[in-house]
CSV table of C-alpha atoms in Angstrom, one decimal:
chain,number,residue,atom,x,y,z
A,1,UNK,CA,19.7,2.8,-15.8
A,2,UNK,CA,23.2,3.5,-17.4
A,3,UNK,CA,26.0,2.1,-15.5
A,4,UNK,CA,29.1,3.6,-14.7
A,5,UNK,CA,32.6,2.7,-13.5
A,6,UNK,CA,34.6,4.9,-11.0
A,7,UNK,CA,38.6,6.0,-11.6
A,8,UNK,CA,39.7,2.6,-10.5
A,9,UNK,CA,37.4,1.1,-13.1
A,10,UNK,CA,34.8,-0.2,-10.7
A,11,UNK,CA,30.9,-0.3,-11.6
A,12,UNK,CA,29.5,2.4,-9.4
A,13,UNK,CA,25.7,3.9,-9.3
A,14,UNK,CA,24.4,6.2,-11.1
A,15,UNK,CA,24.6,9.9,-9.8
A,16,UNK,CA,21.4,11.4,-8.3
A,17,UNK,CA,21.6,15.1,-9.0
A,18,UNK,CA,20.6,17.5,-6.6
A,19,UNK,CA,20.0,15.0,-4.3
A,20,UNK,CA,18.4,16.2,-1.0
A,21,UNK,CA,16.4,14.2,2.0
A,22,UNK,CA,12.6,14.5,1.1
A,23,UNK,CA,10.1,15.7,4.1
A,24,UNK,CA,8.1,13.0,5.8
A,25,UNK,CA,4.3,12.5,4.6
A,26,UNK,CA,2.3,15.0,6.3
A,27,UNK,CA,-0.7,13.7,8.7
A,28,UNK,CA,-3.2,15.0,6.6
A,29,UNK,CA,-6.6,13.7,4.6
A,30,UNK,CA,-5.8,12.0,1.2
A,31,UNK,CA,-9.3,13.2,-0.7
A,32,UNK,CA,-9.9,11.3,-3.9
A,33,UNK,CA,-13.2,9.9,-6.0
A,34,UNK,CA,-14.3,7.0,-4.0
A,35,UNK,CA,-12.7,7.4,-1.2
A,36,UNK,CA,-10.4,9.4,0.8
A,37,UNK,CA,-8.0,8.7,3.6
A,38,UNK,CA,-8.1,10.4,7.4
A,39,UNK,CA,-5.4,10.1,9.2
A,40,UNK,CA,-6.7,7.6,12.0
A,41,UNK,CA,-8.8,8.5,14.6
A,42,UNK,CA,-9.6,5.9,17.3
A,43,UNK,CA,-13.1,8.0,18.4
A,44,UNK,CA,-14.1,8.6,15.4
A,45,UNK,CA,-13.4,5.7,13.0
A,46,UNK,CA,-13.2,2.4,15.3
A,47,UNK,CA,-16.4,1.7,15.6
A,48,UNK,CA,-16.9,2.1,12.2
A,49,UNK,CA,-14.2,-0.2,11.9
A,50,UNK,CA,-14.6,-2.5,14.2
A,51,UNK,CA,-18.3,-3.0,12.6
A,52,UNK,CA,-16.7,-3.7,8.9
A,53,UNK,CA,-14.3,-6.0,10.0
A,54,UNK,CA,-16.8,-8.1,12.0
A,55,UNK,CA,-18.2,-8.6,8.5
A,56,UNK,CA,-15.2,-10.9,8.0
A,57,UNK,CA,-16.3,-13.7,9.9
A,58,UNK,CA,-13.9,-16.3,9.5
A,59,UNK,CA,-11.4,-13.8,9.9
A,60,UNK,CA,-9.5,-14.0,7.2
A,61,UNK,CA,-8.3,-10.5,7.0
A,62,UNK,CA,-6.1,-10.9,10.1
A,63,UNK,CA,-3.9,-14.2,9.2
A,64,UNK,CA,-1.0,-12.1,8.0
A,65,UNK,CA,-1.1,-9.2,10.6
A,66,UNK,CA,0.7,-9.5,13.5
A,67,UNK,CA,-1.9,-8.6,16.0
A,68,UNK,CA,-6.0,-9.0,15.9
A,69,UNK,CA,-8.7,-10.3,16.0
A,70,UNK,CA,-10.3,-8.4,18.3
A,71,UNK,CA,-13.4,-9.7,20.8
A,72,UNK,CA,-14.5,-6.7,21.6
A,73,UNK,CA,-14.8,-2.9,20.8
A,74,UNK,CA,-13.1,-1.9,23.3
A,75,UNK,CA,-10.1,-4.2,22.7
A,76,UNK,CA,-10.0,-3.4,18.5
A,77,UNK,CA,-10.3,0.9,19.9
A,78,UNK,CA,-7.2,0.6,22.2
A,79,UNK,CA,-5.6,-0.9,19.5
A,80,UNK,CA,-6.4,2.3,17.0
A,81,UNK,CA,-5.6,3.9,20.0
A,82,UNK,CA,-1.9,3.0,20.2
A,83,UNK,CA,-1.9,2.6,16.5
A,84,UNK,CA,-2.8,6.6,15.7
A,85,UNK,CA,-0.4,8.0,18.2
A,86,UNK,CA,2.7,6.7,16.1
A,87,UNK,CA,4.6,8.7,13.5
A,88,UNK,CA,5.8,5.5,11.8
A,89,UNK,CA,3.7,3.3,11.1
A,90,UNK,CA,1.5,6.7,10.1
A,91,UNK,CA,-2.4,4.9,10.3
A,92,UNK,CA,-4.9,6.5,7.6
A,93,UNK,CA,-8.5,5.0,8.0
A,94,UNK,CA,-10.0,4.4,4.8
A,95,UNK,CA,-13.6,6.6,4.2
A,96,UNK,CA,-16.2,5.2,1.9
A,97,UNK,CA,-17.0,8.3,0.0
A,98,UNK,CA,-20.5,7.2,-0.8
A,99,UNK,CA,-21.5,6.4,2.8
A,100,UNK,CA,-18.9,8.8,5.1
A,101,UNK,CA,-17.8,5.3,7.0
A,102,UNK,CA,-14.8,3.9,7.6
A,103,UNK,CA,-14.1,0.8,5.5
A,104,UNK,CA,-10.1,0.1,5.9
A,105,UNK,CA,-6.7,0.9,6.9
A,106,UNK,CA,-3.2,1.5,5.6
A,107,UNK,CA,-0.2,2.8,6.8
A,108,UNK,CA,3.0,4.5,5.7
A,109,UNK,CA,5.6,2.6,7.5
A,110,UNK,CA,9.3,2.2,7.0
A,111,UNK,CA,9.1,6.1,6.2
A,112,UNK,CA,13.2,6.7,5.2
A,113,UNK,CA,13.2,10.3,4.1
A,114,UNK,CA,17.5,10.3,3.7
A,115,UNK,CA,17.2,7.6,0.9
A,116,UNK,CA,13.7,8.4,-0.7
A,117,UNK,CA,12.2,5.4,0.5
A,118,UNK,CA,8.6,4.2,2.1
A,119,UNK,CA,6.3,1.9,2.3
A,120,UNK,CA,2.3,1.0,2.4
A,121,UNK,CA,1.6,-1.5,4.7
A,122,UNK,CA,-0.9,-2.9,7.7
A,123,UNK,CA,-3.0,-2.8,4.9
A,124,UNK,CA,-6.8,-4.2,6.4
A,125,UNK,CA,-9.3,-3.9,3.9
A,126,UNK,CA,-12.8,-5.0,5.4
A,127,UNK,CA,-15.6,-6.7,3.1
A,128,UNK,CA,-16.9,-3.5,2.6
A,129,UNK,CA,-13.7,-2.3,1.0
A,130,UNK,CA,-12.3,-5.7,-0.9
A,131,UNK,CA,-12.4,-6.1,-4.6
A,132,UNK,CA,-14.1,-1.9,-4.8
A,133,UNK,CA,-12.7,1.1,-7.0
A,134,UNK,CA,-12.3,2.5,-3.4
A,135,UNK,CA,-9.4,0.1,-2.8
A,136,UNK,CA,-7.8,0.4,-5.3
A,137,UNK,CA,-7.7,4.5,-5.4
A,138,UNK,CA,-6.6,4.2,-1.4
A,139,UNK,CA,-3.3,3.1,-2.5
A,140,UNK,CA,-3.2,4.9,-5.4
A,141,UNK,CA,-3.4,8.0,-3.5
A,142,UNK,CA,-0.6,6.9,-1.2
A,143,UNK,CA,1.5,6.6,-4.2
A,144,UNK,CA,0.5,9.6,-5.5
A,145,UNK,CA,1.4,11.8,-2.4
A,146,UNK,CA,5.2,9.8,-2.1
A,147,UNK,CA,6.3,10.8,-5.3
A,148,UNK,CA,4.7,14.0,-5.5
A,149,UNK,CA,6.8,14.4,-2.3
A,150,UNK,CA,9.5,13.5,-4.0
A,151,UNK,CA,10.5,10.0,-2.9
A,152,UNK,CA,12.3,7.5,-5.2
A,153,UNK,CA,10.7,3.9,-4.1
A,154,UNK,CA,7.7,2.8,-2.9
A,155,UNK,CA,7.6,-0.8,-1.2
A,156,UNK,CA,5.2,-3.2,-0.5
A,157,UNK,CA,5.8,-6.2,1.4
A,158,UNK,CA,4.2,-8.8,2.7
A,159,UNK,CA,4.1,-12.7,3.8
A,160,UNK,CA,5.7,-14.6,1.5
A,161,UNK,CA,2.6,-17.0,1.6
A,162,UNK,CA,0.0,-14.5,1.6
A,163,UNK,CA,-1.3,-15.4,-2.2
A,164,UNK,CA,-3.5,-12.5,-1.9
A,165,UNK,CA,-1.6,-10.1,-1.0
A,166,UNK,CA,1.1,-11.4,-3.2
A,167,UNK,CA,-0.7,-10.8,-7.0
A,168,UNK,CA,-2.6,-7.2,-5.4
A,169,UNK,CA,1.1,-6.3,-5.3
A,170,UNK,CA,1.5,-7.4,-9.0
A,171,UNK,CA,-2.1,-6.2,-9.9
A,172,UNK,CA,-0.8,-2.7,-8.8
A,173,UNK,CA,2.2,-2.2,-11.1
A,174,UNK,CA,5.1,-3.3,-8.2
A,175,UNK,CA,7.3,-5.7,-9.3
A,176,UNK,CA,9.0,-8.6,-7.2
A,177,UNK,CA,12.3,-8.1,-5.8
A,178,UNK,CA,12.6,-11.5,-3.7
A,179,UNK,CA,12.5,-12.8,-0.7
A,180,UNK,CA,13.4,-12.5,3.0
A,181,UNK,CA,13.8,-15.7,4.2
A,182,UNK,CA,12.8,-16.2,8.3
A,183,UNK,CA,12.7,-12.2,8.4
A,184,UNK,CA,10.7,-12.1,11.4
A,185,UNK,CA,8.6,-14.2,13.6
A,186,UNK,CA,4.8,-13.2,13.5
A,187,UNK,CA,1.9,-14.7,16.0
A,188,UNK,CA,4.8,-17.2,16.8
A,189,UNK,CA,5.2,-18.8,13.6
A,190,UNK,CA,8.2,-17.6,11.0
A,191,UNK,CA,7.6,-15.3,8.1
A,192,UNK,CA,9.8,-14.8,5.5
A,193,UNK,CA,8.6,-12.0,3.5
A,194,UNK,CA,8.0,-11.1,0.1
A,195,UNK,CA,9.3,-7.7,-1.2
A,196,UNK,CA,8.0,-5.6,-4.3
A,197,UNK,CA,8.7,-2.4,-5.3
A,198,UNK,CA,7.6,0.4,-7.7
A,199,UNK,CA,10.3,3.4,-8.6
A,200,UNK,CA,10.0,7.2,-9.4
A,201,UNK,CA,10.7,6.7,-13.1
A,202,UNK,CA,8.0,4.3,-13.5
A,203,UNK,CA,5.5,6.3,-11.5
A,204,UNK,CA,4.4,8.2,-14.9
A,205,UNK,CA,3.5,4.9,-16.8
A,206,UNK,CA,1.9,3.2,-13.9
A,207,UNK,CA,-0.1,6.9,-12.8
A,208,UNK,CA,-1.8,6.7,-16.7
A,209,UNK,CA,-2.6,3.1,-15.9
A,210,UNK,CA,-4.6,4.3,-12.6
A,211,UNK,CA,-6.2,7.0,-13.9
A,212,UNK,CA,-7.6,5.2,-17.0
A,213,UNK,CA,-8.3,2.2,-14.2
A,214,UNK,CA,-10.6,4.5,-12.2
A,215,UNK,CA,-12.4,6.1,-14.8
A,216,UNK,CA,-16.1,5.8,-14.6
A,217,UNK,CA,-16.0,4.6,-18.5
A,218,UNK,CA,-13.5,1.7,-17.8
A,219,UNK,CA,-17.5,0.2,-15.7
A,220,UNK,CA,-20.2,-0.7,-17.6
A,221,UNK,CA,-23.7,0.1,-16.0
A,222,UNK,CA,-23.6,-2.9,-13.8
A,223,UNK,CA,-20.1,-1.6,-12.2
A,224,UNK,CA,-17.9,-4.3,-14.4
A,225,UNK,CA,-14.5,-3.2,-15.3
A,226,UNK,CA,-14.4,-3.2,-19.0
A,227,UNK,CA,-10.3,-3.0,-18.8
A,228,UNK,CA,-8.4,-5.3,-16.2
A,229,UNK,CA,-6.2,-3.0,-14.4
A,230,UNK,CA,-3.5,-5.8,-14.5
A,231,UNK,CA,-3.7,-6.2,-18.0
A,232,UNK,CA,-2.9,-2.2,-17.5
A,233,UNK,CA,0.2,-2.5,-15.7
A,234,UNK,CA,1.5,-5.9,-17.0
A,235,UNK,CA,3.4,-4.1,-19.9
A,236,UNK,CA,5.3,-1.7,-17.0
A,237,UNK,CA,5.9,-5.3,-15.1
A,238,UNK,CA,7.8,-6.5,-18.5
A,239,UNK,CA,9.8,-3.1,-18.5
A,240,UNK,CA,10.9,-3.9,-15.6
A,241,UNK,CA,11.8,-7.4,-15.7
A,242,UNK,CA,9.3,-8.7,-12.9
């Protein structure tokens, strides 16, 4: 990005022409290949959900988030409850295409319309859902839907100790901005949180990446990716210095 300098020779930001606040993500179904995302529905997908994530036994899945697990049904559908009535976090339930059931969740969150800006997050992806062209592609569609809206940034954050969640970020084409030390406290203990990013004008690069990721000739009969979608997006990582 070309740098500038004002009249009293200091550097400045770039212009953004035309600039305008972009419309907030609409609650609406996200359709793609193997999956597509609902916006969530606590009597329809949590005991769908609730089922998946029992598959988790140890309970891995719910380290990082600051609320779960759940004992019950009941407790885990109050939960989808609260969570489906908010505007921000916006909850999307994640929809196997292959057997109609709800899998996973994600969220919009941090949604800053003024500035361009939002961010997936709550991210829960049961067994059923880990490691699956399905989990990939629910993200992918998120992104998709923010810049197609418009928006200039795209976050992902996340605990700055949460390995996992740490190299999907890479995996996916955001790069690594730093970290928040003691940014919040979660479950009691502190978090200081690791932030990544991916911007409008790499969107383009990283979309090809995706699409060349997800299709069916990239698997060979057994369902083994023949490309590494990380060895896809590690040139747009250089780019851009992460």
């Amino acid at each position: 990005m070309k740098l500038e300098n004002n009249h009293l020779g200091q550097p400045v930001g770039s212009l953004v022409p035309g600039w305008t606040p972009r419309q907030s993500p609409p609650r609406a179904a996200m359709p793609g290949v193997y999956c597509r995302l609902e916006p969530l529905d606590a009597d329809r997908h949590a005991e769908s959900l609730y089922a998946a994530n029992r598959r988790d036994v140890a309970g891995i899945n719910w380290t990082y988030l600051s609320y779960g697990p759940f004992a019950a049904l009941e407790d885990y559908r109050a939960w989808a409850r609260a969570a489906a009535a908010g505007s921000d976090p916006m909850f999307f339930a994640v929809i196997d295409a292959a057997t109609g059931d709800a899998v996973g969740v994600a969220s919009y969150l941090r949604i800053d319309p003024a500035n361009g800006a939002i961010e997936a997050g709550h991210l829960n992806f049961s067994p059923l859902l880990q490691r699956t062209r399905a989990a990939t592609e629910a993200v992918v569609l998120m992104m998709a839907q923010a810049f197609a809206l418009g928006y200039r940034r795209f976050e992902w954050k996340c605990d700055a100790l949460n390995e996992p969640s740490r190299r999907a970020a890479l995996r996916l084409g955001f790069s690594f901005e730093g970290v928040f030390r003691q940014a919040t406290v979660v479950k009691g203990r502190n978090r200081d949180t690791a932030w990544y990013s991916v911007l409008d004008r790499e969107w383009p690069e990283l979309h090809r990446a995706f699409r060349r990721w997800l299709d069916p000739a990239n698997f060979d009969p057994a369902g083994r990716q023949i490309a590494a979608l990380s060895s896809l997006t590690a040139p747009l990582l250089r780019k851009s210095g992460a």
